[in-house]
């Protein structure tokens, strides 16, 4: 009986994925979270933002110009990647986040700030995302995305995986989780008549599949830049304890 | 395998993943994902009215792509500067070793 249910669920999921033309954004549009939820995510995001600003200040004060340049590279990577709207196999477009690289290099804290800067740029100039939903979008991309990318990378390294594999999985899973969190945020705010879980399934159905190839692309692009850093920025990577002495 | 060979393979893989959807789904509209989320919200809660709208919107698709290109150019400029700088410094160190 239970197995039958799971099977039915799977079939439903596959059906929804292939027959629906819906697509999802990773950023929640302006005004599209009820005011109380918009507030909740702002309140949750603020402490992380403050910690992140502190961490960046430490980096800027204590480290040399080489590390500061690398921090600029991490920010630039987010700028480039979040402007690339890529086609996916479901016939819609979505974009990578670029958070993984910086989270792996500097830990999640600084990326909360860099991610927020990019989100503000897009909210003010591109009407992409929004100010009221900034807290929610910062939470999914710059907080959960950064912490998960860093966590997966550290775990993979501890498990003895080669460093490129650790970088790849950190960046790719960090990207996927961002979209999952966005879906969860929408389902919490709009459980519909069928409740949170069904609603989550509904919100996730299409865009998680859309997102898998993009997550792979994000992982590959991150490894590309990381390979360069390993060849030309060895001293910086040693200083940040990414590679051994 | 040298670094440039490895990176070439990665770039080819990225190109395949990006171009393949355009071929196998050649009749899809590849719409931006943005507007669609709003559609589902309206469908599930038809009485939901967005309570705040963007302070400023790009007046046309052209202006929007201008700003997106600006965003990408800013990032790519910094990345390119760093890569060029680092490669030049690396070469200088090598040359000093030789003599």
Coordinates of C-alpha atoms in Angstrom, one line a residue:
Chain A
X1 CA 0.0 0.0 0.0
X2 CA 2.7 2.4 1.1
X3 CA 4.8 1.4 -1.9
X4 CA 1.9 2.1 -4.2
X5 CA 1.5 5.5 -2.7
X6 CA 5.1 6.3 -3.3
X7 CA 4.9 5.0 -6.9
X8 CA 1.8 7.2 -7.5
X9 CA 3.6 10.2 -6.1
X10 CA 6.5 9.6 -8.3
X11 CA 4.4 9.2 -11.4
X12 CA 2.5 12.4 -10.5
X13 CA 5.8 14.2 -10.1
X14 CA 7.1 13.0 -13.4
X15 CA 3.8 13.9 -15.1
X16 CA 3.8 17.4 -13.6
X17 CA 7.4 17.9 -14.7
X18 CA 6.8 16.9 -18.3
X19 CA 3.4 18.3 -18.9
X20 CA 3.6 21.6 -17.1
X21 CA 5.0 24.6 -18.8
X22 CA 5.4 26.5 -15.6
X23 CA 8.7 27.8 -14.6
X24 CA 10.1 29.4 -11.6
X25 CA 12.2 32.3 -10.6
X26 CA 14.8 32.0 -7.9
X27 CA 13.9 35.4 -6.6
X28 CA 10.5 36.3 -5.3
X29 CA 9.1 39.3 -7.1
X30 CA 8.4 42.6 -5.4
X31 CA 5.2 42.6 -3.3
X32 CA 4.6 38.9 -3.9
X33 CA 5.1 37.9 -0.2
X34 CA 2.4 38.9 2.2
X35 CA 3.7 41.7 4.5
X36 CA 4.0 39.5 7.6
X37 CA 6.2 36.9 5.7
X38 CA 8.2 39.6 4.1
X39 CA 8.9 40.9 7.6
X40 CA 9.8 37.5 9.0
X41 CA 12.5 36.9 6.4
X42 CA 13.9 40.4 6.8
X43 CA 14.2 39.8 10.6
X44 CA 15.9 36.4 10.0
X45 CA 18.2 37.7 7.4
X46 CA 19.4 40.8 9.3
X47 CA 21.7 39.1 12.0
X48 CA 23.4 37.1 9.2
X49 CA 24.0 40.3 7.3
X50 CA 25.5 42.0 10.4
X51 CA 27.8 39.1 11.0
X52 CA 28.8 39.1 7.4
X53 CA 29.6 42.8 7.4
X54 CA 31.8 42.2 10.4
X55 CA 33.6 39.3 8.8
X56 CA 34.3 41.4 5.6
X57 CA 35.6 44.2 7.8
X58 CA 38.0 41.7 9.5
X59 CA 39.2 40.4 6.1
X60 CA 39.7 43.9 4.7
X61 CA 41.6 45.1 7.9
X62 CA 43.8 42.0 8.5
X63 CA 44.6 40.7 5.0
X64 CA 46.8 42.0 2.3
X65 CA 45.8 43.4 -1.2
X66 CA 46.0 39.9 -2.7
X67 CA 43.2 38.6 -0.5
X68 CA 41.2 41.7 -1.1
X69 CA 41.5 41.2 -4.8
X70 CA 40.3 37.7 -4.4
X71 CA 37.2 39.0 -2.5
X72 CA 36.5 41.3 -5.4
X73 CA 36.7 38.2 -7.7
X74 CA 34.2 36.4 -5.6
X75 CA 31.8 39.3 -5.8
X76 CA 32.4 39.7 -9.6
X77 CA 31.6 36.0 -10.0
X78 CA 28.2 36.5 -8.4
X79 CA 27.6 39.5 -10.7
X80 CA 28.4 37.6 -13.9
X81 CA 26.6 34.3 -13.0
X82 CA 23.4 35.9 -11.8
X83 CA 23.1 37.9 -15.0
X84 CA 23.3 34.7 -17.2
X85 CA 19.8 33.4 -17.8
X86 CA 20.4 30.0 -19.2
X87 CA 18.1 27.7 -21.1
X88 CA 17.1 24.4 -19.4
X89 CA 15.8 21.1 -20.6
X90 CA 12.3 22.0 -19.4
X91 CA 12.1 24.7 -22.1
X92 CA 12.4 27.6 -19.7
X93 CA 15.2 29.8 -18.4
X94 CA 16.7 30.3 -15.0
X95 CA 20.1 31.5 -13.8
X96 CA 23.0 30.3 -11.6
X97 CA 23.9 32.3 -8.4
X98 CA 27.7 32.2 -8.2
X99 CA 27.6 32.2 -4.4
X100 CA 29.5 28.9 -4.1
X101 CA 33.0 30.1 -5.2
X102 CA 33.2 32.8 -2.5
X103 CA 31.6 30.6 0.1
X104 CA 34.3 28.0 -0.5
X105 CA 37.1 30.6 -0.4
X106 CA 36.0 32.8 2.4
X107 CA 33.3 30.9 4.3
X108 CA 29.6 31.8 4.2
X109 CA 29.8 35.1 6.1
X110 CA 31.2 37.5 3.4
X111 CA 29.0 36.0 0.8
X112 CA 25.9 37.0 2.6
X113 CA 27.0 40.6 2.0
X114 CA 28.2 40.2 -1.6
X115 CA 25.0 38.3 -2.5
X116 CA 22.8 41.0 -0.9
X117 CA 24.6 43.7 -2.9
X118 CA 23.8 41.9 -6.2
X119 CA 20.2 41.3 -5.1
X120 CA 19.8 45.1 -4.3
X121 CA 21.3 45.9 -7.7
X122 CA 18.8 43.6 -9.4
X123 CA 15.9 44.8 -7.3
X124 CA 16.5 48.5 -7.9
X125 CA 17.7 48.5 -11.6
X126 CA 16.1 45.4 -13.1
X127 CA 12.8 45.0 -11.2
X128 CA 14.1 41.5 -10.6
X129 CA 13.3 40.4 -7.0
X130 CA 12.3 43.3 -4.8
X131 CA 12.9 45.4 -1.7
X132 CA 10.0 43.9 0.3
X133 CA 11.1 40.4 -0.7
X134 CA 14.8 41.2 -0.3
X135 CA 14.9 39.5 3.2
X136 CA 13.5 36.3 1.7
X137 CA 15.7 36.4 -1.3
X138 CA 18.8 37.1 0.8
X139 CA 17.9 34.2 3.0
X140 CA 17.5 31.7 0.2
X141 CA 20.5 32.7 -2.0
X142 CA 23.0 34.4 0.2
X143 CA 22.5 32.7 3.5
X144 CA 21.2 29.1 2.9
X145 CA 23.0 28.9 -0.5
X146 CA 26.3 30.1 1.0
X147 CA 26.2 28.0 4.2
X148 CA 25.1 24.8 2.3
X149 CA 27.8 25.3 -0.4
X150 CA 30.4 25.8 2.3
X151 CA 29.1 22.8 4.3
X152 CA 29.0 20.4 1.4
X153 CA 32.5 21.5 0.3
X154 CA 33.9 20.9 3.8
X155 CA 32.2 17.6 4.1
X156 CA 33.4 16.4 0.7
X157 CA 36.9 17.4 1.6
X158 CA 36.7 15.6 4.9
X159 CA 35.5 12.5 3.2
X160 CA 38.7 12.6 1.1
X161 CA 37.2 13.5 -2.2
X162 CA 39.5 15.3 -4.7
X163 CA 39.3 19.1 -4.3
X164 CA 37.7 19.7 -7.6
X165 CA 34.9 17.3 -6.7
X166 CA 34.4 19.1 -3.4
X167 CA 34.2 22.5 -5.1
X168 CA 31.8 21.1 -7.8
X169 CA 29.4 19.5 -5.3
X170 CA 29.5 22.5 -3.0
X171 CA 28.6 25.0 -5.8
X172 CA 26.1 22.8 -7.5
X173 CA 24.2 21.8 -4.3
X174 CA 24.3 25.3 -3.0
X175 CA 22.6 26.4 -6.2
X176 CA 19.9 23.7 -6.0
X177 CA 19.1 24.4 -2.3
X178 CA 18.6 28.1 -3.1
X179 CA 15.7 27.2 -5.4
X180 CA 14.3 24.6 -2.9
X181 CA 14.3 27.3 -0.2
X182 CA 12.5 29.7 -2.5
X183 CA 9.8 27.1 -3.2
X184 CA 9.5 26.5 0.6
X185 CA 9.1 30.2 1.2
X186 CA 6.4 30.5 -1.4
X187 CA 4.6 27.4 0.0
X188 CA 4.7 28.7 3.5
X189 CA 3.2 32.0 2.4
X190 CA 0.7 30.4 0.0
X191 CA -0.2 27.0 1.3
X192 CA -3.4 27.1 -0.8
X193 CA -6.2 24.7 0.0
X194 CA -4.1 21.6 -0.1
X195 CA -1.7 22.6 2.7
X196 CA 2.0 23.3 2.9
X197 CA 3.4 20.0 1.7
X198 CA 1.3 19.7 -1.4
X199 CA 1.9 23.3 -2.2
X200 CA 5.6 22.7 -1.8
X201 CA 5.4 19.8 -4.3
X202 CA 3.5 22.0 -6.6
X203 CA 6.0 24.8 -6.3
X204 CA 9.0 22.5 -6.6
X205 CA 7.8 20.2 -9.4
X206 CA 8.9 22.1 -12.4
X207 CA 11.6 24.3 -11.3
X208 CA 13.7 21.7 -9.5
X209 CA 14.1 19.8 -12.8
X210 CA 14.8 23.1 -14.6
X211 CA 17.4 23.8 -12.1
X212 CA 19.4 20.5 -12.2
X213 CA 21.3 21.3 -15.5
X214 CA 21.9 24.8 -14.3
X215 CA 23.3 23.6 -11.0
X216 CA 25.7 21.4 -13.0
X217 CA 26.7 24.4 -15.1
X218 CA 27.3 26.4 -11.9
X219 CA 29.4 23.6 -10.5
X220 CA 31.5 23.4 -13.7
X221 CA 32.0 27.2 -13.9
X222 CA 33.1 27.3 -10.3
X223 CA 35.6 24.5 -10.9
X224 CA 36.9 26.4 -13.9
X225 CA 37.7 29.5 -11.9
X226 CA 39.0 27.4 -9.0
X227 CA 41.4 25.6 -11.3
X228 CA 42.8 29.0 -12.4
X229 CA 43.2 30.0 -8.8
X230 CA 45.0 26.8 -8.0
X231 CA 47.5 27.4 -10.7
X232 CA 48.0 31.2 -10.3
X233 CA 46.9 32.1 -6.8
X234 CA 48.5 29.4 -4.7
X235 CA 49.7 31.7 -2.0
X236 CA 46.3 33.2 -1.4
X237 CA 44.7 29.7 -1.3
X238 CA 47.3 28.7 1.3
X239 CA 46.6 31.8 3.3
X240 CA 42.9 30.9 3.3
X241 CA 43.8 27.3 4.2
X242 CA 42.1 25.9 1.1
X243 CA 45.2 24.0 0.1
X244 CA 47.9 22.7 2.3
X245 CA 51.3 24.3 2.6
Chain B
X1 CA 46.3 16.5 -18.1
X2 CA 47.4 20.1 -18.3
X3 CA 45.3 22.8 -16.8
X4 CA 44.3 24.3 -20.2
X5 CA 43.1 20.8 -21.4
X6 CA 41.1 20.3 -18.3
X7 CA 39.5 23.7 -18.6
X8 CA 38.8 23.1 -22.3
X9 CA 36.9 20.0 -21.4
X10 CA 34.9 21.9 -18.7
X11 CA 34.0 24.6 -21.2
X12 CA 32.9 22.0 -23.8
X13 CA 30.6 20.4 -21.2
X14 CA 29.1 23.7 -20.3
X15 CA 28.4 24.5 -23.9
X16 CA 26.7 21.1 -24.4
X17 CA 24.5 21.5 -21.3
X18 CA 23.5 25.0 -22.5
X19 CA 23.0 24.3 -26.2
X20 CA 21.3 20.9 -25.9
X21 CA 18.0 22.3 -24.5
X22 CA 17.7 24.7 -27.5
X23 CA 17.9 21.7 -29.8
X24 CA 15.8 19.1 -28.1
X25 CA 13.1 21.6 -27.0
X26 CA 13.3 23.7 -30.2
X27 CA 9.6 24.7 -30.0
X28 CA 9.6 25.8 -26.3
X29 CA 9.4 29.6 -25.6
X30 CA 12.3 29.7 -23.0
X31 CA 10.4 32.3 -21.1
X32 CA 12.1 34.0 -18.2
X33 CA 11.1 32.3 -15.0
X34 CA 10.1 35.5 -13.3
X35 CA 6.6 36.1 -14.3
X36 CA 5.6 32.5 -14.0
X37 CA 5.9 32.4 -10.2
X38 CA 3.4 35.2 -9.9
X39 CA 1.0 33.3 -12.1
X40 CA 1.0 30.3 -9.8
X41 CA 0.4 32.5 -6.8
X42 CA -2.5 34.1 -8.4
X43 CA -3.9 30.7 -9.4
X44 CA -3.6 29.3 -5.9
X45 CA -4.8 32.4 -4.1
X46 CA -6.8 34.2 -6.6
X47 CA -7.6 37.0 -4.2
X48 CA -3.9 37.8 -3.4
X49 CA -3.0 41.3 -4.5
X50 CA 0.7 42.3 -4.5
X51 CA 0.9 45.1 -1.9
X52 CA 4.1 46.8 -3.2
X53 CA 5.5 47.2 -6.7
X54 CA 9.0 48.0 -7.9
X55 CA 10.1 51.5 -7.4
X56 CA 11.4 51.6 -11.0
X57 CA 11.1 49.2 -13.9
X58 CA 13.2 49.2 -17.0
X59 CA 10.9 50.9 -19.5
X60 CA 11.6 48.3 -22.2
X61 CA 13.2 44.9 -22.9
X62 CA 16.1 46.7 -24.5
X63 CA 16.8 48.8 -21.4
X64 CA 16.5 45.7 -19.3
X65 CA 19.1 43.8 -21.4
X66 CA 21.3 46.9 -21.3
X67 CA 21.3 46.7 -17.5
X68 CA 21.8 43.0 -17.5
X69 CA 24.8 43.4 -19.9
X70 CA 26.1 46.1 -17.6
X71 CA 25.9 43.8 -14.7
X72 CA 27.7 41.0 -16.6
X73 CA 30.3 43.5 -18.0
X74 CA 31.1 44.8 -14.5
X75 CA 31.7 41.3 -13.2
X76 CA 33.6 40.1 -16.2
X77 CA 35.8 43.2 -16.2
X78 CA 36.9 42.4 -12.7
X79 CA 37.4 38.7 -13.4
X80 CA 39.4 39.5 -16.6
X81 CA 41.6 42.0 -14.8
X82 CA 42.4 39.6 -12.1
X83 CA 43.2 36.7 -14.5
X84 CA 45.5 38.9 -16.6
X85 CA 47.2 40.4 -13.6
X86 CA 47.8 37.0 -12.0
X87 CA 49.1 35.4 -15.2
X88 CA 51.5 38.3 -15.8
X89 CA 52.8 38.2 -12.2
X90 CA 53.3 34.4 -12.6
X91 CA 55.2 34.8 -15.8
X92 CA 57.5 37.5 -14.3
X93 CA 58.3 35.3 -11.3
X94 CA 59.2 32.5 -13.7
X95 CA 61.4 34.7 -15.9
X96 CA 63.3 36.0 -12.8
X97 CA 64.0 32.3 -11.9
X98 CA 65.6 31.7 -15.3
X99 CA 68.2 34.4 -15.1

